[in-house]
Each structure stands twice: as C-alpha cells, then as structure tokens.
Coordinates of C-alpha atoms in Angstrom, one line a residue:
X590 CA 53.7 178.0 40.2
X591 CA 51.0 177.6 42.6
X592 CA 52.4 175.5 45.5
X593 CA 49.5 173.8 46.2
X594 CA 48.8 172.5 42.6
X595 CA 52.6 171.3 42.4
X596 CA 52.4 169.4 45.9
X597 CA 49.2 167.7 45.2
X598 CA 49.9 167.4 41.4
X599 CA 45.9 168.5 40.7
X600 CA 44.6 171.1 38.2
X601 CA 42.8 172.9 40.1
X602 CA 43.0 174.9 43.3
X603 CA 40.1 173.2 44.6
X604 CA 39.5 170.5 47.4
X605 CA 35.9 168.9 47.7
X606 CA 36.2 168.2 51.7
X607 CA 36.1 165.0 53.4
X608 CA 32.8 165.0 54.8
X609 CA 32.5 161.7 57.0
X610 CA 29.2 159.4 56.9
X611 CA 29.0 158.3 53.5
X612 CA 28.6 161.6 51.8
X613 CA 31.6 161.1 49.7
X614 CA 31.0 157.7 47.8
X615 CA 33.6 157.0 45.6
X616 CA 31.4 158.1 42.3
X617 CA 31.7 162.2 43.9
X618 CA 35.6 161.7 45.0
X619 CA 36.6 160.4 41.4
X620 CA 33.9 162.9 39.6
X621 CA 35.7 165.5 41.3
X622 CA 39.2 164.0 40.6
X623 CA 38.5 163.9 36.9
X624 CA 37.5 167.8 36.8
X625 CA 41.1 168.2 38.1
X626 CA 40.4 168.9 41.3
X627 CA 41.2 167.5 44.6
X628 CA 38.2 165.0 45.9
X629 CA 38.4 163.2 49.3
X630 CA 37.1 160.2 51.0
X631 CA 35.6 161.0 54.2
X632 CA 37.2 158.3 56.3
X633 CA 36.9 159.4 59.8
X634 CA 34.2 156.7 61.3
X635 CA 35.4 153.9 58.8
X636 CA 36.3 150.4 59.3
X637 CA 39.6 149.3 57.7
X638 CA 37.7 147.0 55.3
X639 CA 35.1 149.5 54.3
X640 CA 37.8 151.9 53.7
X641 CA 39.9 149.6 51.1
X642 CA 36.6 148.6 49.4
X643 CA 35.8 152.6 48.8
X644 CA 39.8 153.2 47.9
X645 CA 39.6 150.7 45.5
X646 CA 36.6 151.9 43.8
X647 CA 37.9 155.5 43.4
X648 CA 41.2 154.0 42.0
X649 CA 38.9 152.2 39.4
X650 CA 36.8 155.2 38.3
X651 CA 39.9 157.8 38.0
X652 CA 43.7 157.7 37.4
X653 CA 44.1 161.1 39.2
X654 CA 45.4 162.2 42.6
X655 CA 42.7 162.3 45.3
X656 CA 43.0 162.5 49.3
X657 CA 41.7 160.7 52.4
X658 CA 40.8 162.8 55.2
X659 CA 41.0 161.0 58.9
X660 CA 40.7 162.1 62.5
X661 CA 43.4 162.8 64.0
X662 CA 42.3 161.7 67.4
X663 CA 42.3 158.4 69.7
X664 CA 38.4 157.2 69.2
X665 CA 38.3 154.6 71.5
X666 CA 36.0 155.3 74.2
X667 CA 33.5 153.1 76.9
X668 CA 31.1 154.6 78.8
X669 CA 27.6 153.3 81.0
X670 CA 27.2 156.1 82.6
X671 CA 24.5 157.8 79.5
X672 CA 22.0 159.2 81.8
X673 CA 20.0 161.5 81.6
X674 CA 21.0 161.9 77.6
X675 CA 19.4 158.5 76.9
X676 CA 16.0 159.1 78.0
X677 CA 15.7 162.4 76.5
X678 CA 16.8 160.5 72.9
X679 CA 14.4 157.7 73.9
X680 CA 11.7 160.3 73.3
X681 CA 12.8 161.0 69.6
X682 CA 13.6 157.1 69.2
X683 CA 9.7 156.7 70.3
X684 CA 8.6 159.4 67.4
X685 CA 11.3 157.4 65.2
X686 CA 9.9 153.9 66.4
X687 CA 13.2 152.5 67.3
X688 CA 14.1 150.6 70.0
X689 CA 15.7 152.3 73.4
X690 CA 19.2 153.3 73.6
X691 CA 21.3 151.4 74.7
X692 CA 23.2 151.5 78.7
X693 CA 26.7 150.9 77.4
X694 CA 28.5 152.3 74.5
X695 CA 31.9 151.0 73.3
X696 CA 33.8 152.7 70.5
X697 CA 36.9 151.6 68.7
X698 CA 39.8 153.5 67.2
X699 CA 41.0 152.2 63.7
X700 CA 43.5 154.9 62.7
X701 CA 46.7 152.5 62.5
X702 CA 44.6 149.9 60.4
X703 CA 43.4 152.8 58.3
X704 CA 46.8 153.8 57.8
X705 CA 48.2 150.7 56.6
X706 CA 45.1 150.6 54.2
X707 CA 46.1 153.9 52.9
X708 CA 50.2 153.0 52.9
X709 CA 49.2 149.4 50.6
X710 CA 46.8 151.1 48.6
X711 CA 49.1 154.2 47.9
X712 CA 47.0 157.0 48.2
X713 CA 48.8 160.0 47.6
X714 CA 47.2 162.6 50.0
X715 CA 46.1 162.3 53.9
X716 CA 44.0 165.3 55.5
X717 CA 43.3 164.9 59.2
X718 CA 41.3 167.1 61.5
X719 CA 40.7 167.6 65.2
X720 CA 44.5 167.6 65.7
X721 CA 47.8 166.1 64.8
X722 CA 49.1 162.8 63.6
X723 CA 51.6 161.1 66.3
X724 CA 55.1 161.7 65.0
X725 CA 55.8 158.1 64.4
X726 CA 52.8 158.3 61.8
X727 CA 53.9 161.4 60.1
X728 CA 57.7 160.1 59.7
X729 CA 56.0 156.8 58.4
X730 CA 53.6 158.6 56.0
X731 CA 56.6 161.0 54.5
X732 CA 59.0 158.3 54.2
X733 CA 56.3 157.1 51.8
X734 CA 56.0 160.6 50.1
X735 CA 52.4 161.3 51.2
X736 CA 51.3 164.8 51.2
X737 CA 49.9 165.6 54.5
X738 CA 47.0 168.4 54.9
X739 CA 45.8 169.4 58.4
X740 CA 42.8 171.4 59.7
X741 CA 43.1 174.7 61.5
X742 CA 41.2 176.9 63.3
X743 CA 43.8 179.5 64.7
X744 CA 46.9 180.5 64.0
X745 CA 48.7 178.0 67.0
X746 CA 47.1 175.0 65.5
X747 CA 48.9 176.0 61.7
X748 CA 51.8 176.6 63.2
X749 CA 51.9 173.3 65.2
X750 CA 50.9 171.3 62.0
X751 CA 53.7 173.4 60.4
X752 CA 56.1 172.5 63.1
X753 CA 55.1 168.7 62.8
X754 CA 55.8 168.0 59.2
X755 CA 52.6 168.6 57.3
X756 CA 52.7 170.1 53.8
X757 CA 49.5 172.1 53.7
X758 CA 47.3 173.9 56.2
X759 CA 43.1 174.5 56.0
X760 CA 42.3 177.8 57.4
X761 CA 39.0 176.4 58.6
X762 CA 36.8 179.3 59.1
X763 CA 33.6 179.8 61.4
X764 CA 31.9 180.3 58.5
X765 CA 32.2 176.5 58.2
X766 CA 29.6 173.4 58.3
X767 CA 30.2 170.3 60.0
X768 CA 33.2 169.6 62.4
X769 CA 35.8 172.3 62.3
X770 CA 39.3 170.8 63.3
X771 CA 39.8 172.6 66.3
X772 CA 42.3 171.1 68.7
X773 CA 41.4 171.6 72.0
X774 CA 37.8 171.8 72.6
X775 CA 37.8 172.0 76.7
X776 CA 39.6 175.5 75.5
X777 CA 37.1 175.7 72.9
X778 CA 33.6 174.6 73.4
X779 CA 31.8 176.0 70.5
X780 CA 35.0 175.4 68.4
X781 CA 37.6 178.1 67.7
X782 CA 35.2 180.5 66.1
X783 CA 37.0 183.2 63.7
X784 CA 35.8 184.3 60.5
X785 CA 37.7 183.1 57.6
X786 CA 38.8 186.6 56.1
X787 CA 40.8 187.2 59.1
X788 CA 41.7 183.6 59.9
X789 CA 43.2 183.2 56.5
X790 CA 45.2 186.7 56.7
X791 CA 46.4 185.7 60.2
X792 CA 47.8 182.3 59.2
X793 CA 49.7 183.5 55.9
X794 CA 51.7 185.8 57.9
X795 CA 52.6 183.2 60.8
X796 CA 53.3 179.9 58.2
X797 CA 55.5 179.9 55.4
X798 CA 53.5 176.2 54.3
X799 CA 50.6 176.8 51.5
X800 CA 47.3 178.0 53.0
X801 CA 44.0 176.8 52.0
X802 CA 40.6 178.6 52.3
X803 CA 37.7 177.1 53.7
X804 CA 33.9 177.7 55.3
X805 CA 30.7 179.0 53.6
X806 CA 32.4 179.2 50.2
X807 CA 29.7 178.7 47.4
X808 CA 30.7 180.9 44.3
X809 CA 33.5 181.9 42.1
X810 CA 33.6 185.5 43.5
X811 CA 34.4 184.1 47.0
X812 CA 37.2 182.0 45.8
X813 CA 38.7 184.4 43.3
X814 CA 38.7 187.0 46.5
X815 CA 40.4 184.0 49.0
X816 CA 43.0 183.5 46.2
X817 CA 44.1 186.9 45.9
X818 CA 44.4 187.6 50.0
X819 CA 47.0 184.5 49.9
X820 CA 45.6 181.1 49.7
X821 CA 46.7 178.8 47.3
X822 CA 43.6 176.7 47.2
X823 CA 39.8 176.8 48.3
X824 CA 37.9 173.5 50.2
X825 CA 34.4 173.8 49.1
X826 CA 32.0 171.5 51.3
X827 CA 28.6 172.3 51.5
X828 CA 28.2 172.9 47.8
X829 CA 28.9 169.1 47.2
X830 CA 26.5 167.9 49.3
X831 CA 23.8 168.7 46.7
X832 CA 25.9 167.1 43.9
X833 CA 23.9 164.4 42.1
X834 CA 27.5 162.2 42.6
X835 CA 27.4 162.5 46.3
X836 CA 25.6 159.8 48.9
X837 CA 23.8 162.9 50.6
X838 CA 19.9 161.7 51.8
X839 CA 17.0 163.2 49.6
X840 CA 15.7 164.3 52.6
X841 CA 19.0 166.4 53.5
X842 CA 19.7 167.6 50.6
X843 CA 15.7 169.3 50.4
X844 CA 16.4 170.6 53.5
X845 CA 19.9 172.3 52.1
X846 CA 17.9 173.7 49.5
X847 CA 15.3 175.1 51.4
X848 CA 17.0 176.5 54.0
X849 CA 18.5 180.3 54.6
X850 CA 21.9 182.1 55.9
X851 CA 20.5 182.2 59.3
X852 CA 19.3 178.3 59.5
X853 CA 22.5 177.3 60.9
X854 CA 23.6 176.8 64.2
X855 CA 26.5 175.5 66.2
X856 CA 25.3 172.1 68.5
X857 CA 27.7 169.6 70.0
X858 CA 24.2 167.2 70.7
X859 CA 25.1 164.7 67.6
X860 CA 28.6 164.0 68.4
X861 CA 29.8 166.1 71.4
X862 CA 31.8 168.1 69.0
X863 CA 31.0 171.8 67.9
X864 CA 29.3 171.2 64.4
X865 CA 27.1 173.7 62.6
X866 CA 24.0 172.8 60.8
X867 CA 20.9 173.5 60.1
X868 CA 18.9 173.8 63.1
X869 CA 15.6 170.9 63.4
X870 CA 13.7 169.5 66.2
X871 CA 16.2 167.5 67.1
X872 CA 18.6 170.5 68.4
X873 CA 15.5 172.8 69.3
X874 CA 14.6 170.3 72.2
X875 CA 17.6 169.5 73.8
X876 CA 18.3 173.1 73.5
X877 CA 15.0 174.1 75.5
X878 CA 15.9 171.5 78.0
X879 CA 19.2 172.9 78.2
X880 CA 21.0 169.4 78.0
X881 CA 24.6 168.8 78.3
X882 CA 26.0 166.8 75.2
X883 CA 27.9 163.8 76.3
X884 CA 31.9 163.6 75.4
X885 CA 32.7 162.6 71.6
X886 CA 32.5 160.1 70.6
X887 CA 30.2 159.2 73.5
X888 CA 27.3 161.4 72.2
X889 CA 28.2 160.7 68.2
X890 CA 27.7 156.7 68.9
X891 CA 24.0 157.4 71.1
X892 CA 22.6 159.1 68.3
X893 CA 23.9 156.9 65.5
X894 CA 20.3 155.0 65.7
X895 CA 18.7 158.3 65.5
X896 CA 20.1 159.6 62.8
X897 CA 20.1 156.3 60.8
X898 CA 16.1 155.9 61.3
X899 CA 15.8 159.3 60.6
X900 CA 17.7 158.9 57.2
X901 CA 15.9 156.1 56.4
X902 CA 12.3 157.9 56.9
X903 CA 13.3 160.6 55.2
X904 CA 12.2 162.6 57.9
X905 CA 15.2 165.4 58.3
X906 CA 13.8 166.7 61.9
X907 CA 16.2 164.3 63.6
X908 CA 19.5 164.0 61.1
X909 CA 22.5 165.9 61.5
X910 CA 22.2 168.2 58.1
X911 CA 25.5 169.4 58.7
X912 CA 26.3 173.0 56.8
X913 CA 28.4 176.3 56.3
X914 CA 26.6 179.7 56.4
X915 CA 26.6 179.8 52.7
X916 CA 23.6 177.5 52.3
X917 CA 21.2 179.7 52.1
X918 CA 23.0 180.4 48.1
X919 CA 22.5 177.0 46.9
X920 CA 19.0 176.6 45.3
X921 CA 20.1 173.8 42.5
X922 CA 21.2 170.2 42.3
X923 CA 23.7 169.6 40.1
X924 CA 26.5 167.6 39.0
X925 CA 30.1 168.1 40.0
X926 CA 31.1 168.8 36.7
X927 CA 28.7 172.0 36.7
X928 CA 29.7 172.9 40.3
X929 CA 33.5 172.9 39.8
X930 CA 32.6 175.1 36.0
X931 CA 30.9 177.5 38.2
X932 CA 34.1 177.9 40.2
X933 CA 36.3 178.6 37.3
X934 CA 34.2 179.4 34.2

C-alpha cells in the first residue's frame, strides 16, 4: 500500500498546500478533505485564537484527516532601522492612499501557542516549512501520534527532516509559487532552486521516508509521471488558488488567469524571502531601483498595509499574487471537487 495514504489515512495521493494569508478558509480545507484528499490550513502568520476559530470550523464541515502547515522558524523580530525601504513603499502607499509606514516594526512568534492549539484540538497532521521543528516539539507532537510533513528543497534538508523524526518529506521544486522551504537562505538567496524532476529523483535515493512531489503541477499527466519516478503523493498549490472554495481576492485570481508561463518571477520585496509570483508594478520598481529587501519578517510586516489596501482595491499591481510556473495552464475557475476529478478522472 501506498505509504503516504496509510500514514495520513486519506484517499488520495493529493495535498492542497498550506498557502498562508487566508487563502485556505476552512470551506477549501474541508472541500478538499471530503474529496479524500489531504487539505491544509495555512497557519504560518496566525494568531492562536484565529487559528482554533478556523480548526474548529474545518472540524465542523468534515470528519476526515486534514493538516496544518506552520513555519518552522523563530518570527519574533524588532527593527527601526526601515530606511531607505520605507520611503520607496511610501510612494506606492501614496498611489494606494494609505497612510506612511511606519518607523518601527515589532513582530511576534506564536508557534508554541499554535502548538498547543493544534495538540487540544487534535489535528492529526503538522507540515512546517523554512526548517525544522525544535526537538522538544517533535518528541511532544509524536508522543501525541501527529504525522509530521516537512518542506525540502535539496537533498540535505530531507535528510535532516529524515534524521529529526518527520514522517514525510515535500520535494519542493523551483518550479514552485510562493515560499519554498528552504533552510538557509544567507546560503541561498533566491531559494534553493532545482527543478522538481531531479529534485524528486535525488531525494528518493538519499531518504527511505515517503516523498512528495511539489511545484508547477496543474494536470493529471504531471502527477501520474511524479508518481511513477517514486513519489507517493503530489502537493498541488497554485491550482487551488482559483477554486471557487478558496479566500483568494477576485483581483488575484483574474490576474492567475490571465497570466502566462513566463509571468513569474522570484522577489524577496514582500517578505524578504525568495517567493515566486507573478511579476506587477510593485516588483518592477523596486527592481529598477535595485533595492535591497529588508530581513523577513522585517520586509513581510512593512508591506502588510500594501498589500492589504491593494486587496481591498482590487487593484493587483501591488499584491503579492504568489504562483508556480504552471499558471500560465489554468484558464478556469472551478470548484475543488472538479479540480481534484481532473487529477484522477
């Protein structure tokens, strides 16, 4: 039997990834979770409280096994010293008419709150990315029997989540939208950057752990071809966000639809992490000025506002439309029930 399907106890070898920001409200997790396949809350900027509210909700709306995906990294940060990446953001707050940024940012860690949320509420599955739980967590979280599933972008980082406990690994491929879960990214600026074909053959030699496939998949063909050059599962990301269950903004989801292979680029200027999406205004001129990002989640909390006003406008020059290089495939809405048919129909 399929490893991955026994550990996780789903149907399907299919994850719908944990995209953070309120992309995965708990009507596309338990949609997914009821097509027997693996959805997951994307709970890497949440509050504790928020967090219980959306577990709760999915728990009411399915009686199947889904995940919560975390980051795997201290948060907490402080900085005043913003300049000059303030005033250049000032300009597109001024276009956004928003208020200045502000000269201080403070950010707060919740990861052992959120894990006590997810330990009292049960949840069955934790994914993490950007690293590796502390070992007082992971010993905690198996004692509990939770199935741990970690992000990789080369073959060290599967072996070291391998060597740490965790059940399942994500070969995270370049291929990829949003945050990859690369480790180290002084090592790595632009992220760990190997195609998924290779990445995936690499890591099934080096792990003996169940290997998932993930980054630009959109169709049946691609995951049918993943599954036979070892992986027990496909993440599917990108596809969702144009799911009629999923709390993407019309304005980002036109601009997924509209948009070609080639539309996508790799910018740390959102969060200070690598993260590909489709390229806007918003990158374009910080490019052309040849800024440097700030640290994350230094640069991630400065253009919060941005983002936010920009959502709320509609206007998708300044969001982060995060997005793997199959977008330029996806031409429909649809619900998740049709997207996961089209995976295995």
């Amino acid at each position: 039997m399929n490893r991955f399907l026994k550990l996780t106890k789903v149907k399907l070898p299919i994850i719908q990834a944990g995209m953070a920001g309120g992309i995965t409200t708990p009507e596309l997790v338990a949609a997914v979770a009821n097509q027997g396949a693996l959805g997951t809350i994307g709970a890497g900027y949440m509050k504790p409280e928020a967090l219980q509210k959306v577990v709760q909700q999915v728990k009411q709306l399915t009686d199947q096994p889904f995940a919560v995906n975390l980051f795997a990294t201290n948060l907490q940060a402080s900085s005043d010293d913003l300049e000059p990446m303030q005033s250049e953001l000032n300009t597109f707050r001024e276009r956004l008419r928003i208020e200045p940024g502000s000269k201080q940012v403070q950010v707060h860690d919740y990861m052992q709150e959120n894990l006590e949320v997810l330990l009292t509420e049960k949840v069955p599955i934790i994914s993490t990315a950007f690293g590796i739980l502390a070992n007082e967590h992971i010993e905690k979280l198996k004692n509990n029997h939770v199935i741990l599933i970690g992000m990789a972008t080369n073959v060290e980082e599967a072996k070291q989540l391998e060597e740490a406990g965790y059940d399942i690994v994500v070969a995270q491929g370049s291929e990829a939208g949003g945050h990859r879960g690369t480790f180290y990214i002084d090592q790595y600026p632009d992220g760990c950057n190997i195609g998924l074909v290779s990445l995936l053959c690499a890591i099934t030699e080096q792990v003996n752990i169940p290997v998932v496939a993930t980054g630009g998949i959109i169709c049946k063909e691609q995951m049918e071809g993943l599954l036979k050059l070892g992986a027990e599962a496909v993440q599917i990301g990108t596809r969702f966000l144009v799911a009629e269950e999923a709390g993407t903004a019309p304005s980002y989801k036109e601009a997924i639809l509209n948009a070609k292979a080639e539309d996508t680029v790799i910018t740390t200027f959102f969060s200070g992490r690598p993260a590909r999406g489709i390229v806007n205004t918003f990158i374009n001129e910080l490019e052309q000025k040849q800024m440097t990002a700030l640290p994350f989640p230094i640069q991630n909390d400065c253009t919060k506002d941005i983002r936010k006003a920009a959502k709320e406008q509609g206007d998708s020059a300044y969001q982060s439309l995060w997005a793997g290089q199959g977008v330029g495939q996806i031409r429909t809405e649809a619900t998740v029930k049709d997207i996961i048919e089209s995976f295995i129909k």
